Amino acid sequence: MALTPELRTQAKWKEIAGIPLGAATVDNWNQIQAFRAKPDDLLICTYPKSGTTWIQEIVDMIEQNGDVEKCQRDVIEHRHPFIEWARPPHPDYPGTHYVDQAGLELTEVSNEMPSPRILKTHLSTQLLPPSFWTSNCKFLYVARNAKDCMVSYYHFYRMNQVLPDPGTWDEYFETFISGKVYWGSWFDHVRGWWEIRDRYQILFLFYEDMKRDPKREIQKVMQFMGKNLDEAVLDRIVQETSFERMKENPMTNRSTVPKSLLDQSISPFMRKGTVGDWKNHFTVAQNEKFDEIYRQKMKGTSINFCMEL
Ligand code: A3P
């Protein structure tokens, strides 16, 4: 059942430590926090709209040694449990193999997945279940420049029928800056993960680098995963994980998700996949304001983003 515009406007999240999260996630918070990470887990970590689906497909292709058919075994959102995700059951979209009756993906069932497990999260370092810090597992973080991330999230909010209506671009601009979007502030998220990158086994990648030189970045992921694939396989992975291929691929383009959840006639999930689309959205005044806020919020950090290719 689609939400009416009125209901969308009223759709409410709940918060943990001031960070908006889906209500079902918050309702199952104790269980999520009790998740038992294992030393051979690989956790894919991103702020929403930073190229999560892209890195998931890359990781799966590497894991399957470049076997395209094996990567077609299921839609991408069901191949890797999304550890904090929970939602009420939807009749047209049953969820993953790991989902429990409450709609929670992260359960004892996912604890029974064969190792090495590949998992996904959008949680900030502050909210991650504590066992991840003591398990010595691997983290693969992908960061995307804040402006493109914000634009991508805006269009995702518009098409995602179970998120609150983002309002106009100008309204959403303020919401994003204030961090009152699902999974919270981009600034805190990226800073948090960047600052601990040398203390844990973290491969920190940038969306913009993946666009510029996908083969080099895929090689880094391969080495991080302890795999050794030959040149021809690597080239196949580069090709199969291009924006154009993933946009056509029903296993990655979310076309199997009912329109009542994701309305791709409003904006496609695989939308543009470029660096610098923010220039088509930000006014000059918004750009100046954003740059000033960015300076304040990211002060003292050494992270550097590429804003155009
Ligand atoms: P745009 O909205 O800017 O097009 P996530 O998977 O974290 O939700 O991120 C979605 C964003 O990643 C979308 O950005 C989507 O188009 C982009 N994306 C997905 N696959 C991609 C690929 N193979 N190459 C480049 N961008 C990709």
Tab-separated table of C-alpha atoms in Angstrom, residues 33-292:
chain	number	residue	atom	x	y	z
A	33	GLN	CA	23.487	-3.966	19.405
A	34	ALA	CA	23.892	-7.557	20.578
A	35	PHE	CA	25.038	-8.755	17.164
A	36	ARG	CA	28.084	-11.005	17.386
A	37	ALA	CA	30.665	-10.080	14.772
A	38	LYS	CA	33.237	-12.682	13.717
A	39	PRO	CA	36.924	-12.146	12.885
A	40	ASP	CA	36.422	-13.143	9.258
A	41	ASP	CA	33.437	-10.838	8.670
A	42	LEU	CA	33.732	-8.118	6.073
A	43	LEU	CA	31.472	-5.165	6.849
A	44	ILE	CA	30.647	-2.790	4.003
A	45	CYS	CA	30.093	0.641	5.567
A	46	THR	CA	28.728	3.742	3.882
A	47	TYR	CA	26.726	6.851	4.467
A	48	PRO	CA	23.557	6.422	2.332
A	49	LYS	CA	23.925	7.192	-1.380
A	50	SER	CA	27.709	6.906	-1.387
A	51	GLY	CA	27.880	3.957	-3.794
A	52	THR	CA	26.829	1.141	-1.451
A	53	THR	CA	25.189	-0.911	-4.195
A	54	TRP	CA	28.207	-0.392	-6.421
A	55	ILE	CA	30.736	-1.604	-3.848
A	56	GLN	CA	28.426	-4.502	-2.906
A	57	GLU	CA	28.388	-5.677	-6.515
A	58	ILE	CA	32.177	-5.293	-6.757
A	59	VAL	CA	32.722	-7.257	-3.537
A	60	ASP	CA	30.341	-9.988	-4.648
A	61	MET	CA	31.980	-10.244	-8.076
A	62	ILE	CA	35.376	-10.621	-6.379
A	63	GLU	CA	34.007	-13.131	-3.902
A	64	GLN	CA	32.520	-15.166	-6.786
A	65	ASN	CA	35.820	-14.959	-8.732
A	66	GLY	CA	34.167	-12.933	-11.483
A	67	ASP	CA	31.389	-15.467	-12.110
A	68	VAL	CA	28.562	-13.314	-13.477
A	69	GLU	CA	25.950	-16.059	-13.130
A	70	LYS	CA	26.639	-16.545	-9.452
A	71	CYS	CA	26.107	-12.829	-8.932
A	72	GLN	CA	22.705	-13.218	-10.547
A	73	ARG	CA	21.573	-15.588	-7.773
A	74	ASP	CA	19.627	-12.836	-6.021
A	75	VAL	CA	19.000	-9.102	-6.034
A	76	ILE	CA	21.857	-7.113	-4.558
A	77	GLU	CA	19.904	-5.900	-1.532
A	78	HIS	CA	19.372	-9.530	-0.506
A	79	ARG	CA	22.888	-10.810	-1.017
A	80	HIS	CA	24.439	-9.100	2.007
A	81	PRO	CA	22.495	-8.743	5.266
A	82	PHE	CA	21.943	-5.102	6.167
A	83	ILE	CA	22.703	-5.384	9.863
A	84	GLU	CA	20.499	-2.628	11.277
A	85	TRP	CA	17.674	-2.887	8.775
A	86	ALA	CA	14.215	-3.768	9.935
A	87	ARG	CA	10.876	-3.037	8.393
A	88	PRO	CA	7.367	-4.384	8.721
A	89	PRO	CA	6.747	-7.216	6.224
A	90	HIS	CA	5.492	-6.102	2.799
A	91	PRO	CA	3.268	-8.571	0.882
A	92	ASP	CA	4.906	-7.870	-2.502
A	93	TYR	CA	8.458	-7.786	-1.241
A	94	PRO	CA	9.278	-10.477	1.258
A	95	GLY	CA	12.826	-9.450	2.198
A	96	THR	CA	16.014	-11.427	2.532
A	97	HIS	CA	16.668	-15.014	3.427
A	98	TYR	CA	17.982	-13.801	6.747
A	99	VAL	CA	14.988	-11.779	7.787
A	100	ASP	CA	13.060	-12.738	10.931
A	101	GLN	CA	9.366	-12.314	11.641
A	102	ALA	CA	9.772	-8.835	13.044
A	103	GLY	CA	11.359	-7.800	9.749
A	104	LEU	CA	14.783	-7.621	11.306
A	105	GLU	CA	17.599	-8.725	9.024
A	106	LEU	CA	20.169	-9.139	11.696
A	107	THR	CA	19.250	-12.264	13.569
A	108	GLU	CA	20.596	-15.526	14.801
A	109	VAL	CA	19.936	-16.708	11.239
A	110	SER	CA	22.555	-14.351	9.843
A	111	ASN	CA	24.868	-15.668	12.532
A	112	GLU	CA	24.506	-19.045	10.862
A	113	MET	CA	25.573	-17.785	7.434
A	114	PRO	CA	28.652	-19.540	6.166
A	115	SER	CA	31.858	-17.597	6.771
A	116	PRO	CA	33.325	-15.373	5.565
A	117	ARG	CA	30.186	-13.282	5.931
A	118	ILE	CA	29.797	-10.087	3.959
A	119	LEU	CA	27.530	-7.631	5.744
A	120	LYS	CA	26.352	-4.103	5.120
A	121	THR	CA	25.679	-1.112	7.352
A	122	HIS	CA	25.006	2.618	7.178
A	123	LEU	CA	25.686	3.080	10.884
A	124	SER	CA	28.129	5.667	12.161
A	125	THR	CA	31.043	4.462	14.305
A	126	GLN	CA	29.140	5.707	17.333
A	127	LEU	CA	26.191	3.359	16.724
A	128	LEU	CA	27.900	0.225	15.462
A	129	PRO	CA	27.282	-2.913	17.556
A	130	PRO	CA	30.309	-3.081	19.922
A	131	SER	CA	31.377	-6.621	18.973
A	132	PHE	CA	32.641	-5.260	15.657
A	133	TRP	CA	35.378	-3.349	17.482
A	134	THR	CA	36.645	-6.371	19.333
A	135	SER	CA	36.271	-8.957	16.570
A	136	ASN	CA	39.226	-7.768	14.470
A	137	CYS	CA	37.044	-8.053	11.368
A	138	LYS	CA	37.507	-6.059	8.153
A	139	PHE	CA	35.668	-2.845	7.308
A	140	LEU	CA	35.298	-1.481	3.808
A	141	TYR	CA	34.216	2.158	3.910
A	142	VAL	CA	33.201	4.121	0.812
A	143	ALA	CA	32.891	7.892	1.114
A	144	ARG	CA	31.348	10.200	-1.464
A	145	ASN	CA	31.691	13.974	-1.569
A	146	ALA	CA	28.996	15.608	0.537
A	147	LYS	CA	27.393	17.645	-2.220
A	148	ASP	CA	26.803	14.764	-4.629
A	149	CYS	CA	25.748	12.579	-1.746
A	150	MET	CA	23.210	15.171	-0.702
A	151	VAL	CA	21.792	15.469	-4.233
A	152	SER	CA	21.559	11.713	-4.629
A	153	TYR	CA	19.842	11.408	-1.238
A	154	TYR	CA	17.339	14.105	-2.217
A	155	HIS	CA	16.224	12.176	-5.289
A	156	PHE	CA	16.159	8.968	-3.264
A	157	TYR	CA	13.918	10.627	-0.669
A	158	ARG	CA	11.597	11.740	-3.465
A	159	MET	CA	11.206	8.289	-4.953
A	160	ASN	CA	11.251	6.274	-1.731
A	161	GLN	CA	7.604	6.091	-0.709
A	162	VAL	CA	8.303	5.051	2.857
A	163	LEU	CA	10.557	7.984	3.678
A	164	PRO	CA	9.120	11.351	4.645
A	165	ASP	CA	8.562	13.758	1.776
A	166	PRO	CA	11.784	15.809	1.470
A	167	GLY	CA	9.895	18.948	0.440
A	168	THR	CA	11.510	21.346	-2.000
A	169	TRP	CA	15.223	21.264	-2.734
A	170	ASP	CA	15.649	24.411	-0.618
A	171	GLU	CA	13.863	22.804	2.324
A	172	TYR	CA	15.778	19.578	1.984
A	173	PHE	CA	19.073	21.505	1.776
A	174	GLU	CA	18.532	22.700	5.358
A	175	THR	CA	17.381	19.274	6.555
A	176	PHE	CA	20.523	17.621	5.201
A	177	ILE	CA	22.829	20.202	6.752
A	178	SER	CA	21.136	19.789	10.119
A	179	GLY	CA	21.703	16.005	9.910
A	180	LYS	CA	18.017	15.243	10.352
A	181	VAL	CA	18.008	12.654	7.597
A	182	TYR	CA	18.044	8.887	8.048
A	183	TRP	CA	21.408	7.776	9.478
A	184	GLY	CA	22.207	11.302	10.537
A	185	SER	CA	24.842	13.835	9.636
A	186	TRP	CA	27.118	13.176	6.666
A	187	PHE	CA	29.840	15.183	8.432
A	188	ASP	CA	29.801	13.097	11.613
A	189	HIS	CA	29.583	9.855	9.692
A	190	VAL	CA	32.503	10.468	7.367
A	191	ARG	CA	34.653	12.072	10.069
A	192	GLY	CA	33.993	9.227	12.472
A	193	TRP	CA	35.091	6.520	10.065
A	194	TRP	CA	38.018	8.537	8.700
A	195	GLU	CA	39.443	9.183	12.132
A	196	ILE	CA	39.623	5.515	13.100
A	197	ARG	CA	40.864	4.202	9.753
A	198	ASP	CA	44.343	3.352	11.089
A	199	ARG	CA	43.159	1.719	14.288
A	200	TYR	CA	41.230	-1.118	12.644
A	201	GLN	CA	41.436	-3.114	9.429
A	202	ILE	CA	39.691	-0.468	7.352
A	203	LEU	CA	39.976	-0.007	3.624
A	204	PHE	CA	38.805	3.569	3.058
A	205	LEU	CA	37.738	4.247	-0.526
A	206	PHE	CA	36.284	7.236	-2.331
A	207	TYR	CA	33.438	7.086	-4.843
A	208	GLU	CA	35.260	9.639	-6.979
A	209	ASP	CA	38.393	7.426	-7.168
A	210	MET	CA	36.217	4.501	-8.159
A	211	LYS	CA	34.836	6.592	-11.012
A	212	ARG	CA	38.258	7.831	-12.058
A	213	ASP	CA	40.094	4.532	-11.997
A	214	PRO	CA	37.767	1.627	-11.267
A	215	LYS	CA	40.365	-1.045	-11.994
A	216	ARG	CA	42.851	0.341	-9.497
A	217	GLU	CA	40.202	0.632	-6.770
A	218	ILE	CA	38.810	-2.851	-7.516
A	219	GLN	CA	42.361	-4.196	-7.209
A	220	LYS	CA	42.619	-2.620	-3.760
A	221	VAL	CA	39.378	-4.332	-2.729
A	222	MET	CA	40.608	-7.637	-4.111
A	223	GLN	CA	43.859	-7.426	-2.130
A	224	PHE	CA	41.989	-6.380	0.987
A	225	MET	CA	39.752	-9.435	0.618
A	226	GLY	CA	42.830	-11.643	0.274
A	227	LYS	CA	41.945	-12.671	-3.274
A	228	ASN	CA	44.153	-12.974	-6.306
A	229	LEU	CA	42.255	-12.794	-9.572
A	230	ASP	CA	43.895	-12.622	-12.951
A	231	GLU	CA	43.820	-9.650	-15.267
A	232	ALA	CA	41.004	-10.940	-17.480
A	233	VAL	CA	38.745	-11.510	-14.465
A	234	LEU	CA	39.525	-8.055	-13.145
A	235	ASP	CA	38.650	-6.533	-16.502
A	236	ARG	CA	35.344	-8.408	-16.474
A	237	ILE	CA	34.547	-7.083	-13.017
A	238	VAL	CA	35.314	-3.523	-14.141
A	239	GLN	CA	32.971	-3.973	-17.076
A	240	GLU	CA	30.141	-5.678	-15.193
A	241	THR	CA	30.150	-3.123	-12.390
A	242	SER	CA	30.038	-0.055	-14.636
A	243	PHE	CA	27.102	2.272	-14.083
A	244	GLU	CA	25.649	1.419	-17.497
A	245	ARG	CA	25.729	-2.341	-16.882
A	246	MET	CA	24.366	-2.092	-13.361
A	247	LYS	CA	21.570	0.197	-14.551
A	248	GLU	CA	20.460	-2.490	-17.023
A	249	ASN	CA	20.897	-5.362	-14.584
A	250	PRO	CA	17.634	-6.281	-12.782
A	251	MET	CA	19.701	-7.801	-9.972
A	252	THR	CA	21.263	-4.413	-9.194
A	253	ASN	CA	18.858	-1.726	-10.430
A	254	ARG	CA	16.081	-2.316	-7.831
A	255	SER	CA	13.495	-2.845	-10.604
A	256	THR	CA	12.071	-5.789	-8.623
A	257	VAL	CA	11.115	-3.548	-5.698
A	258	PRO	CA	7.395	-2.656	-5.887
A	259	LYS	CA	6.506	0.850	-6.972
A	260	SER	CA	4.680	1.359	-3.682
A	261	LEU	CA	8.112	1.262	-2.006
A	262	LEU	CA	10.450	2.706	-4.643
A	263	ASP	CA	8.764	4.730	-7.371
A	264	GLN	CA	11.342	4.757	-10.139
A	265	SER	CA	9.082	6.850	-12.369
A	266	ILE	CA	9.893	9.738	-9.994
A	267	SER	CA	13.629	9.097	-10.060
A	268	PRO	CA	15.474	5.924	-11.035
A	269	PHE	CA	17.524	4.175	-8.368
A	270	MET	CA	20.469	4.066	-10.783
A	271	ARG	CA	20.051	7.756	-11.443
A	272	LYS	CA	23.175	9.394	-12.927
A	273	GLY	CA	26.197	7.838	-11.280
A	274	THR	CA	28.432	10.854	-11.890
A	275	VAL	CA	30.715	13.196	-9.980
A	276	GLY	CA	29.668	16.850	-9.931
A	277	ASP	CA	25.896	16.638	-10.400
A	278	TRP	CA	25.664	18.970	-7.385
A	279	LYS	CA	26.434	21.828	-9.770
A	280	ASN	CA	23.016	21.281	-11.348
A	281	HIS	CA	21.298	21.708	-7.981
A	282	PHE	CA	23.179	24.136	-5.728
A	283	THR	CA	22.576	27.833	-6.137
A	284	VAL	CA	25.615	30.091	-5.736
A	285	ALA	CA	24.352	31.162	-2.307
A	286	GLN	CA	23.770	27.556	-1.220
A	287	ASN	CA	27.230	26.616	-2.387
A	288	GLU	CA	28.832	29.379	-0.348
A	289	LYS	CA	26.796	28.503	2.697
A	290	PHE	CA	27.598	24.834	2.344
A	291	ASP	CA	31.339	25.464	1.940
A	292	GLU	CA	31.351	27.519	5.125
